[in-house]
Every structure is written in structure tokens, then in C-alpha cells.
CSV table of C-alpha atoms in Angstrom, one decimal:
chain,number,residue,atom,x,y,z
S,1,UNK,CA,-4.8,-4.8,-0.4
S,2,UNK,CA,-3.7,-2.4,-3.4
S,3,UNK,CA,-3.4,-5.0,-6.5
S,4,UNK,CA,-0.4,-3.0,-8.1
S,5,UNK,CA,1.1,-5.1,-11.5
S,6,UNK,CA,4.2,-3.1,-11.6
S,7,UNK,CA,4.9,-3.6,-7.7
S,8,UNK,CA,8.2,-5.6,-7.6
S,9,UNK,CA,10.1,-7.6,-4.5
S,10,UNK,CA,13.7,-8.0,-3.6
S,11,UNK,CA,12.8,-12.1,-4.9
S,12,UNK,CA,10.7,-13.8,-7.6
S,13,UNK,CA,7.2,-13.5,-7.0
S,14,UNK,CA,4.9,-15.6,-9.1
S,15,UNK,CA,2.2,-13.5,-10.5
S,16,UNK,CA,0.5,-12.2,-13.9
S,17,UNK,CA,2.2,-9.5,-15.6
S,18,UNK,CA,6.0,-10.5,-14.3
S,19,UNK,CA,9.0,-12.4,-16.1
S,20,UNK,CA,10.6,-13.1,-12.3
S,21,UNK,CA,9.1,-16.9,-13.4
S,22,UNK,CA,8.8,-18.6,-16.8
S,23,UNK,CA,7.1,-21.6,-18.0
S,24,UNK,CA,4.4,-21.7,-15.3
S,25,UNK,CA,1.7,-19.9,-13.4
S,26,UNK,CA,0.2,-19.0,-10.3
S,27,UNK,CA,-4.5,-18.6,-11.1
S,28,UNK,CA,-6.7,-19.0,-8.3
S,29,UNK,CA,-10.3,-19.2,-9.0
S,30,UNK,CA,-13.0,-17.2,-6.0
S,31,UNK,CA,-16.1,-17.7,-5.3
S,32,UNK,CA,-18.8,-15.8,-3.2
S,33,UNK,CA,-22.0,-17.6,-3.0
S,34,UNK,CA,-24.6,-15.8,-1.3
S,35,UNK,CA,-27.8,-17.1,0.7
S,36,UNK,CA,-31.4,-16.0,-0.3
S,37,UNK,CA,-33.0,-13.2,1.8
S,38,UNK,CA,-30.2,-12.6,3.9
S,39,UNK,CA,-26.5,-11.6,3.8
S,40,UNK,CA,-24.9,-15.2,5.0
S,41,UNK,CA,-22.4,-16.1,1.9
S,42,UNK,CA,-19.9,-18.7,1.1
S,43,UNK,CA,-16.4,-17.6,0.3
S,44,UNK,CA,-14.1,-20.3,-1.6
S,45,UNK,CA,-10.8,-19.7,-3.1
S,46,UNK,CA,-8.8,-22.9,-5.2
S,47,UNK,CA,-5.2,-22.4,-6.3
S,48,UNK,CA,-3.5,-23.7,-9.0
S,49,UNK,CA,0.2,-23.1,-8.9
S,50,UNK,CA,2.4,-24.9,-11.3
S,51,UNK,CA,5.7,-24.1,-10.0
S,52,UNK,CA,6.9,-27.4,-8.6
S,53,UNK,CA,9.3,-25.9,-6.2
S,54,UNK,CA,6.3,-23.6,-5.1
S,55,UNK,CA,4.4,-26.9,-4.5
S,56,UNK,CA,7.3,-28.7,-2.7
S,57,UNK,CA,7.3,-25.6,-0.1
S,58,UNK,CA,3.7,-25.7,0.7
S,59,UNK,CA,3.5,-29.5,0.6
S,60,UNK,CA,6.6,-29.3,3.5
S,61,UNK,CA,4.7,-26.7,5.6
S,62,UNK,CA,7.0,-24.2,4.8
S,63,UNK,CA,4.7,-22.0,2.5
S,64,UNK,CA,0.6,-21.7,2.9
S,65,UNK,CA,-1.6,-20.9,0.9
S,66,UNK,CA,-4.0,-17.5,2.0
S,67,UNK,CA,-6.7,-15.9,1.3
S,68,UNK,CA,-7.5,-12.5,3.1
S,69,UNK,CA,-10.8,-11.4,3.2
S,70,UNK,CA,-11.7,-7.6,3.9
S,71,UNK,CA,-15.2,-5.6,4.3
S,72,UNK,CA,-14.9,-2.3,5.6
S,73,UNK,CA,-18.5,-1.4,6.4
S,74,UNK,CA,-18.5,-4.2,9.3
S,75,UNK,CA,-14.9,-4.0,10.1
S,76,UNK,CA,-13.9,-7.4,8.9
S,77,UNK,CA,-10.5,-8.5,8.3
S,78,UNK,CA,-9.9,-12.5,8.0
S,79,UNK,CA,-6.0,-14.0,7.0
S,80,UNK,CA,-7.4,-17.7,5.9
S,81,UNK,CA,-4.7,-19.8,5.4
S,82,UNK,CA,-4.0,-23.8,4.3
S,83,UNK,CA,-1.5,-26.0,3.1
S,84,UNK,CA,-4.6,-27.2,0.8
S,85,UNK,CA,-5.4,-25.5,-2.2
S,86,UNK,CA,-9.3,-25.0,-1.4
S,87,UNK,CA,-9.7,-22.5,1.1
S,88,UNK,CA,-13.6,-22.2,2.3
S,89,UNK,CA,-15.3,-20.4,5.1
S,90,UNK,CA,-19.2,-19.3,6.0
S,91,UNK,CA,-19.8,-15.7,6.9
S,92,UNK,CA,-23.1,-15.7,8.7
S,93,UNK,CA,-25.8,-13.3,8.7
S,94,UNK,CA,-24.4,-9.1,8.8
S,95,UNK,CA,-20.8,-10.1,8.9
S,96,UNK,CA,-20.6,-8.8,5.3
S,97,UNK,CA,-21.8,-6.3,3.5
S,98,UNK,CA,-21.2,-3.9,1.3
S,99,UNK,CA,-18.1,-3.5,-0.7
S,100,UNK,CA,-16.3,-7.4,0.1
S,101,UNK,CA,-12.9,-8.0,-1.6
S,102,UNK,CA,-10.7,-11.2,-1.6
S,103,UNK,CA,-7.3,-11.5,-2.4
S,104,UNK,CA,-5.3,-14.4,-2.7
S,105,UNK,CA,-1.6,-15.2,-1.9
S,106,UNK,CA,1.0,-17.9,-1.1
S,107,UNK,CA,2.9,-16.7,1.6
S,108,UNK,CA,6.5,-18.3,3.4
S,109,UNK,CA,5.8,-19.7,6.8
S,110,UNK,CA,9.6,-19.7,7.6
S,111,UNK,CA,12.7,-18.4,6.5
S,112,UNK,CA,13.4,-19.5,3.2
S,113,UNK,CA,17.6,-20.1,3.1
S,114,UNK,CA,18.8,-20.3,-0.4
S,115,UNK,CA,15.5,-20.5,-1.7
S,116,UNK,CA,15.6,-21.1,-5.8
S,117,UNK,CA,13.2,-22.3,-8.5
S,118,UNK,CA,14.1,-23.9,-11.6
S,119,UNK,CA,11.5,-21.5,-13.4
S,120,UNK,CA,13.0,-18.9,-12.3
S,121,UNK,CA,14.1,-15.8,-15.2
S,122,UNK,CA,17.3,-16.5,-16.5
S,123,UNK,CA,18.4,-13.5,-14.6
S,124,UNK,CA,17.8,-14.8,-11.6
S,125,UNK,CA,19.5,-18.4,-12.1
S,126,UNK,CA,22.0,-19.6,-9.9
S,127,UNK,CA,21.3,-17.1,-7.3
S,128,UNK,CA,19.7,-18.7,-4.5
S,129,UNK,CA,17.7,-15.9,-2.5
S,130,UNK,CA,17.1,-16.0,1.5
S,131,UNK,CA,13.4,-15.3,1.8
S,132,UNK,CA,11.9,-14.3,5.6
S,133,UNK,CA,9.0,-15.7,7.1
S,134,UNK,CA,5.6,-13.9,6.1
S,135,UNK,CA,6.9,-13.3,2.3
S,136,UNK,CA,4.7,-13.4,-0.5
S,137,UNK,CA,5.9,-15.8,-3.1
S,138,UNK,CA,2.8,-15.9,-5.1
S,139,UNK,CA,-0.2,-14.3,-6.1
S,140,UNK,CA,-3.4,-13.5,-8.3
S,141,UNK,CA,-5.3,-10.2,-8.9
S,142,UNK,CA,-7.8,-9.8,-5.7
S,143,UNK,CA,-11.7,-9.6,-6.7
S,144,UNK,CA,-14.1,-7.3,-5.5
S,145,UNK,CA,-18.1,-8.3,-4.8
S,146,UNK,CA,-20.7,-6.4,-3.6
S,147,UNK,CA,-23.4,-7.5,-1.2
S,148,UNK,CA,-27.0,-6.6,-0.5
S,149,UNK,CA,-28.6,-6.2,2.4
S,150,UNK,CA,-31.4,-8.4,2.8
S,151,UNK,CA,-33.9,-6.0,2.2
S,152,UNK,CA,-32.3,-4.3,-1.1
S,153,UNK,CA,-32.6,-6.2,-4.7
S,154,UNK,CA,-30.0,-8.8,-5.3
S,155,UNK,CA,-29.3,-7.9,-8.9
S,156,UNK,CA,-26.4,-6.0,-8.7
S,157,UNK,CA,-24.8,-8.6,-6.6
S,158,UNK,CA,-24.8,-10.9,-9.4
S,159,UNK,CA,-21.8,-8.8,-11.3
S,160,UNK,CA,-18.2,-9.5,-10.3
S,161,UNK,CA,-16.1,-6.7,-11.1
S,162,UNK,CA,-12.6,-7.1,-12.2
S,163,UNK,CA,-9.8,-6.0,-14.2
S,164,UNK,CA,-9.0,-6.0,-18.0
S,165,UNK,CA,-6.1,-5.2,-20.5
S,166,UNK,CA,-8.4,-4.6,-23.2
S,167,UNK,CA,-9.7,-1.5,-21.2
S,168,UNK,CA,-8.8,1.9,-21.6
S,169,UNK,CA,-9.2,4.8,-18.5
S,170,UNK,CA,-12.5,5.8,-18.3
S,171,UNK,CA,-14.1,2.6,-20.1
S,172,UNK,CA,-15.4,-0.7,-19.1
S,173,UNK,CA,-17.1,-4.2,-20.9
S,174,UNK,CA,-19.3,-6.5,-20.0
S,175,UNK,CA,-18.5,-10.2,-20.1
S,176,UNK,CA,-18.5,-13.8,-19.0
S,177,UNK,CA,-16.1,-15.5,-17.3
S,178,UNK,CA,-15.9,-19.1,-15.2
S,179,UNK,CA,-19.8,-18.6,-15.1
S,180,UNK,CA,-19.4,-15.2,-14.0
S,181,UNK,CA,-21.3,-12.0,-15.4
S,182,UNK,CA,-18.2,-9.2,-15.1
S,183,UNK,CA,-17.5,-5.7,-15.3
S,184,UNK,CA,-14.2,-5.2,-16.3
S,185,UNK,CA,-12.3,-1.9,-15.6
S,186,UNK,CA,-8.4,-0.6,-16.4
S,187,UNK,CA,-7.0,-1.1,-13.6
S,188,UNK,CA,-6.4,2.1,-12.1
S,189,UNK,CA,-10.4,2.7,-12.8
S,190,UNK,CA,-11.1,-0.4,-10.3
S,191,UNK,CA,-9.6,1.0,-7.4
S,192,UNK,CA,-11.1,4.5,-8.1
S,193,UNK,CA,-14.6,2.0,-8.2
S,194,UNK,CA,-13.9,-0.1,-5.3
S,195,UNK,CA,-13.3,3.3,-3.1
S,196,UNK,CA,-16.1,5.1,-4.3
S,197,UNK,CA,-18.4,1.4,-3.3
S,198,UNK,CA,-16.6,1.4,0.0
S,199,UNK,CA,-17.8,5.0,0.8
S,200,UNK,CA,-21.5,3.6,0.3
S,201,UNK,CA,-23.4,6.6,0.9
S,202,UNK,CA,-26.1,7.2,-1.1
S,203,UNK,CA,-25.0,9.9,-3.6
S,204,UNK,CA,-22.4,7.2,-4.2
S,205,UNK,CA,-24.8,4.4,-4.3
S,206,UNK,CA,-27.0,5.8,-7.0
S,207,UNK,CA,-24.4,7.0,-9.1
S,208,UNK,CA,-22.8,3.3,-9.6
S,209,UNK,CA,-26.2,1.9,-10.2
S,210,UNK,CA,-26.6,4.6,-13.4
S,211,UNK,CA,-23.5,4.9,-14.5
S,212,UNK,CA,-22.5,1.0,-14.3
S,213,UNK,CA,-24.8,-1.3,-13.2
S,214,UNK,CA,-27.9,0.0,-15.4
S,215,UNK,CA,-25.9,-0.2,-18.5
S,216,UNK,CA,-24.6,-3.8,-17.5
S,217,UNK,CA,-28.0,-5.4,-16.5
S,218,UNK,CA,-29.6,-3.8,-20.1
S,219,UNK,CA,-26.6,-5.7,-21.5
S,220,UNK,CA,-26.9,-8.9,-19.8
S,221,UNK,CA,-31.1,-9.1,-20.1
S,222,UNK,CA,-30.3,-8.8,-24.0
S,223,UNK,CA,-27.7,-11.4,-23.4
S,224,UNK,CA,-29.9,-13.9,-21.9
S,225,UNK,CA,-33.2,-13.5,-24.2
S,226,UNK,CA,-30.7,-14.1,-27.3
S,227,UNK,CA,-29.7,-17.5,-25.0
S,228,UNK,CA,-33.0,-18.4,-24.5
S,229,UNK,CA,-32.4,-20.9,-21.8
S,230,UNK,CA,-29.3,-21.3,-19.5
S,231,UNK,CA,-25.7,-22.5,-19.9
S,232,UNK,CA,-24.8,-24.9,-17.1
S,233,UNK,CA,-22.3,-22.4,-15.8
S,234,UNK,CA,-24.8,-19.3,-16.1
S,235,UNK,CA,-27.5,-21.1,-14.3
S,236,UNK,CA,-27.0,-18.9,-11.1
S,237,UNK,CA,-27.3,-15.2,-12.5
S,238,UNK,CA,-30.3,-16.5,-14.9
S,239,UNK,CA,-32.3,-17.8,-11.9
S,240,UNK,CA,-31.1,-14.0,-9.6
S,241,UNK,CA,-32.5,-12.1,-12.8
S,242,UNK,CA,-35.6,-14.7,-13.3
S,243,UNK,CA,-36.7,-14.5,-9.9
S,244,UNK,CA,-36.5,-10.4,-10.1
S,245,UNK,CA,-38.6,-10.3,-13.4
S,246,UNK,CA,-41.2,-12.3,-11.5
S,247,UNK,CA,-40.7,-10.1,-8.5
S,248,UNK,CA,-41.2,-7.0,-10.2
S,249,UNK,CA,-44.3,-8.4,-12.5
S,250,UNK,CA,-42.0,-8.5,-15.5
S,251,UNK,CA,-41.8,-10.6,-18.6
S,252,UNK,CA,-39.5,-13.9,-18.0
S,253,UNK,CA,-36.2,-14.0,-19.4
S,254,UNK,CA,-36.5,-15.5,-23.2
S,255,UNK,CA,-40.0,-13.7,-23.2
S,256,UNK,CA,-40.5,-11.5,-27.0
S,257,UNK,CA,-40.6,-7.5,-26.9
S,258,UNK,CA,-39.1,-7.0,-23.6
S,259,UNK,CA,-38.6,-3.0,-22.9
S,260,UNK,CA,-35.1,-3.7,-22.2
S,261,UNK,CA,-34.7,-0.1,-20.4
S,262,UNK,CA,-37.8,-0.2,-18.4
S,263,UNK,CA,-36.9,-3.5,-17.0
S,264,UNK,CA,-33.5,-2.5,-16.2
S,265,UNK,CA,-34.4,0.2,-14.1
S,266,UNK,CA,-37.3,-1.9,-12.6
S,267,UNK,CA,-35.1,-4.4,-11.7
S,268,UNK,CA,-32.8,-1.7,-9.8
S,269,UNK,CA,-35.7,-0.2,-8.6
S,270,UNK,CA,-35.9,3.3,-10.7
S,271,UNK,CA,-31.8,4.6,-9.9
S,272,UNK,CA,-32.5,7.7,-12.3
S,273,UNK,CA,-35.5,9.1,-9.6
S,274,UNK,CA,-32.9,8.9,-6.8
S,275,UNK,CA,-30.0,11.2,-7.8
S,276,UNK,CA,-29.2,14.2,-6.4
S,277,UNK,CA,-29.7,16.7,-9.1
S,278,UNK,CA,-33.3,15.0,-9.5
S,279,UNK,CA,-33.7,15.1,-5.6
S,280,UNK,CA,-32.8,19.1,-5.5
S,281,UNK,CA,-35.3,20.0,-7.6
S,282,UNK,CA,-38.1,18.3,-6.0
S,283,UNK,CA,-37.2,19.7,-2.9
């Protein structure tokens, strides 16, 4: 689904980017965790809403929340729903792969008859709203992840790309986040990204891993040799990228003089060989 900020709804939605509540806030944290040497992952999705009429709907059965999972290059479409605020499920083995995006809601179950919350905009106070069944009442900027087959490198996999107010069209920044290595795009940039992944071909392929993921693993092997050793919370990328040095008969991570270029495009197994203007003239 289309993550629009400026979308609106005939009710108050909870959300980032909208006044329709005040004084709380809908975050929900997601997770992908992927199995070694094959394409079985682990997706996870925990809410924190703070709105206590919100909390009283879902804790009466009368709002869930959901998580859907989509993956276009195997056809995959889940609706996971709870009245818990973890939602969990195992993908095996070529269920998913490729471009993978999750977005999170809280959604009516029923008819909502004079609905209200007390954090509710101003605007909105003392007019109790009838909400139908299947409405969104809440919600969080979906996520998108990419994942390997099991026979291509991992490294890319290890970047979670997302969205950013601090960037303008055509830019992006590398960053850490809940543990996270990110790439975050303006917003109207990620969709354009997440369309071009979802085409997968392989023009499309080796222009992502030049034009974004070359630059962000340069940045992030200069990140971890200035850390040295691991955070707790960036254990998981530094063992992906460790394991790939070793792969590849590279210098560890923390290891002096490292060709930072070279070992980028080692890593990503020489992108810059496979384009298309490259490919033409050889031919």
C-alpha cells in the first residue's frame, strides 16, 4: 500500500504527520530477520499506541491490530491480524523474495457508533463519528526490505530503506536506527525506489547496487572500522559484513588501510562490470 502523508479520512486517523490526534502517538517497530543460506525469514511487527480509547477498542475486540505483508515477485499477500501488540509469522523457504514491504495498521473490526477520543483535535471535539467495519484508525509509515536469493550476497539485505524529512528529491543519507543500517529517501523518491526494486530485472538490479547500495556499504565499512568492535544493537549487520570480508578474502572489519572502494564492490560482487553501457561495448 501507497504510504501517502497528506492522505486524509472522513474520521481521525492516528498517524505521523496529522493533527486529527494530539498528545499521543501511534509507532510500531518491524523486523525482518532472515535465515543463513536460504530465503526463510522472520517477520515481527510490535505496536505502541498511546491513545487510551484506541487501546480500550482493541482490548474489547472491536479494533485489531494488522500487519499486511506484500512480495510481488512470489505473489504474496498476508492480512496478519491480533488483538496483541506483537504480531509474528515464519515465511519459509522461496515464499519471499525480492522487493518485501510491510505495513502496519489498526483497523475497526465492527461498526464504530459514536466513536470519539479524548485526544482528539479540538476541531473534532464533541462530535462523535460512526466509523464502519474494516476502517483504519491508525497507522505507521510501511518499510520496505529486500531479500536475496540464496545464492546471491546477503549484503544488500542488511539496509532497510525508509523515509526521511531531512531529504530533499533526488537525495538520500545513510543512518542508524533501532539497530538498523538505513537508507533514507523523500518520500516521493521511495516509491519511485520501491517500483524500480519490484521490476527486478537486471538493468534495474545493477543500477540500485551503483547508484545506492555501493555508496551506502563504502559508508557503513568506514562506519564500522571507526567503531572498531560492535554496539549491542549493530551486532547483526557487523557479523553479515564480517562474514562477507572473510568470504571474499578481505581484511576484517576494524582491520588498518582497508581500500574502502575495492571492498565495496567486492562485497557486491563488481556492480560497475555489469551495467548495460559496459555490457554493449563488450559485445
Amino acid at each position: 500500500m501507497k504510504y501517502v502523508e497528506s492522505k486524509s479520512w472522513p474520521w481521525p486517523v492516528l498517524r505521523v504527520g496529522s493533527d486529527d490526534y494530539t498528545r499521543c502517538e501511534s509507532e510500531v517497530t518491524l523486523t525482518l530477520k532472515k535465515a543463513e543460506g536460504n530465503t526463510a525469514v522472520e517477520v515481527e511487527a510490535t505496536f505502541v499506541v498511546s491513545d487510551r480509547d484506541l487501546k480500550e477498542l482493541i482490548a474489547q475486540g472491536r479494533a485489531e491490530y494488522v500487519l499486511l505483508v506484500s512480495c510481488s515477485k512470489t505473489h504474496v499477500r498476508d492480512r496478519l491480524s491480533s488483538q496483541d501488540d506483537v504480531i509474528a509469522k515464519e515465511y519459509e523457504n522461496g515464499e519471499l523474495a525480492g522487493a518485501v514491504e510491510l505495513a502496519p495498521f489498526v483497523v475497526a473490526t465492527e461498526q464504530l457508533d459514536g466513536f470519539v477520543s479524548e485526544n482528539w483535535h479540538e476541531d473534532y471535539q464533541g462530535r462523535p463519528r460512526r466509523i464502519p467495519a474494516g476502517a483504519v484508525l491508525a497507522l505507521d509509515q510501511p518499510s520496505g526490505y529486500w531479500i536475496e536469493a540464496a545464492d546471491e550476497t546477503p549484503v544488500s539485505s542488511i539496509f532497510r530503506i525508509g523515509t526521511s524529512e531531512r531529504a530533499n528529491r533526488g537525495e538520500w543519507f545513510c543512518g542508524f536506527e533501532e539497530g538498523r543500517v538505513y537508507i533514507q529517501l523523500h518520500h516521493a523518491d521511495f516509491d519511485r525506489f520501491m517500483a524500480a526494486r519490484k521490476r527486478a530485472d537486471a538493468e534495474t538490479r545493477d543500477n540500485i547496487l551503483n547508484a545506492v547500495y555501493l555508496s551506502a556499504l563504502i559508508w557503513l565499512l568506514v562506519e564500522a572500522d571507526n567503531q572498531q568492535e560492535p554496539e549491542p544493537e549493530h551486532q547483526l549487520w557487523w557479523d553479515a559484513i564480517d562474514t562477507a570480508l572473510q568470504r571474499a578474502e578481505l581484511k576484517p572489519l576494524g582491520a588498518e588501510e582497508r581500500d574502502y572502494l575495492r571492498d565495496a564492490q567486492a562485497l557486491l560482487k563488481q556492480p560497475f562490470s555489469k551495467l548495460p553501457l559496459l555490457r554493449e561495448a563488450a559485445s
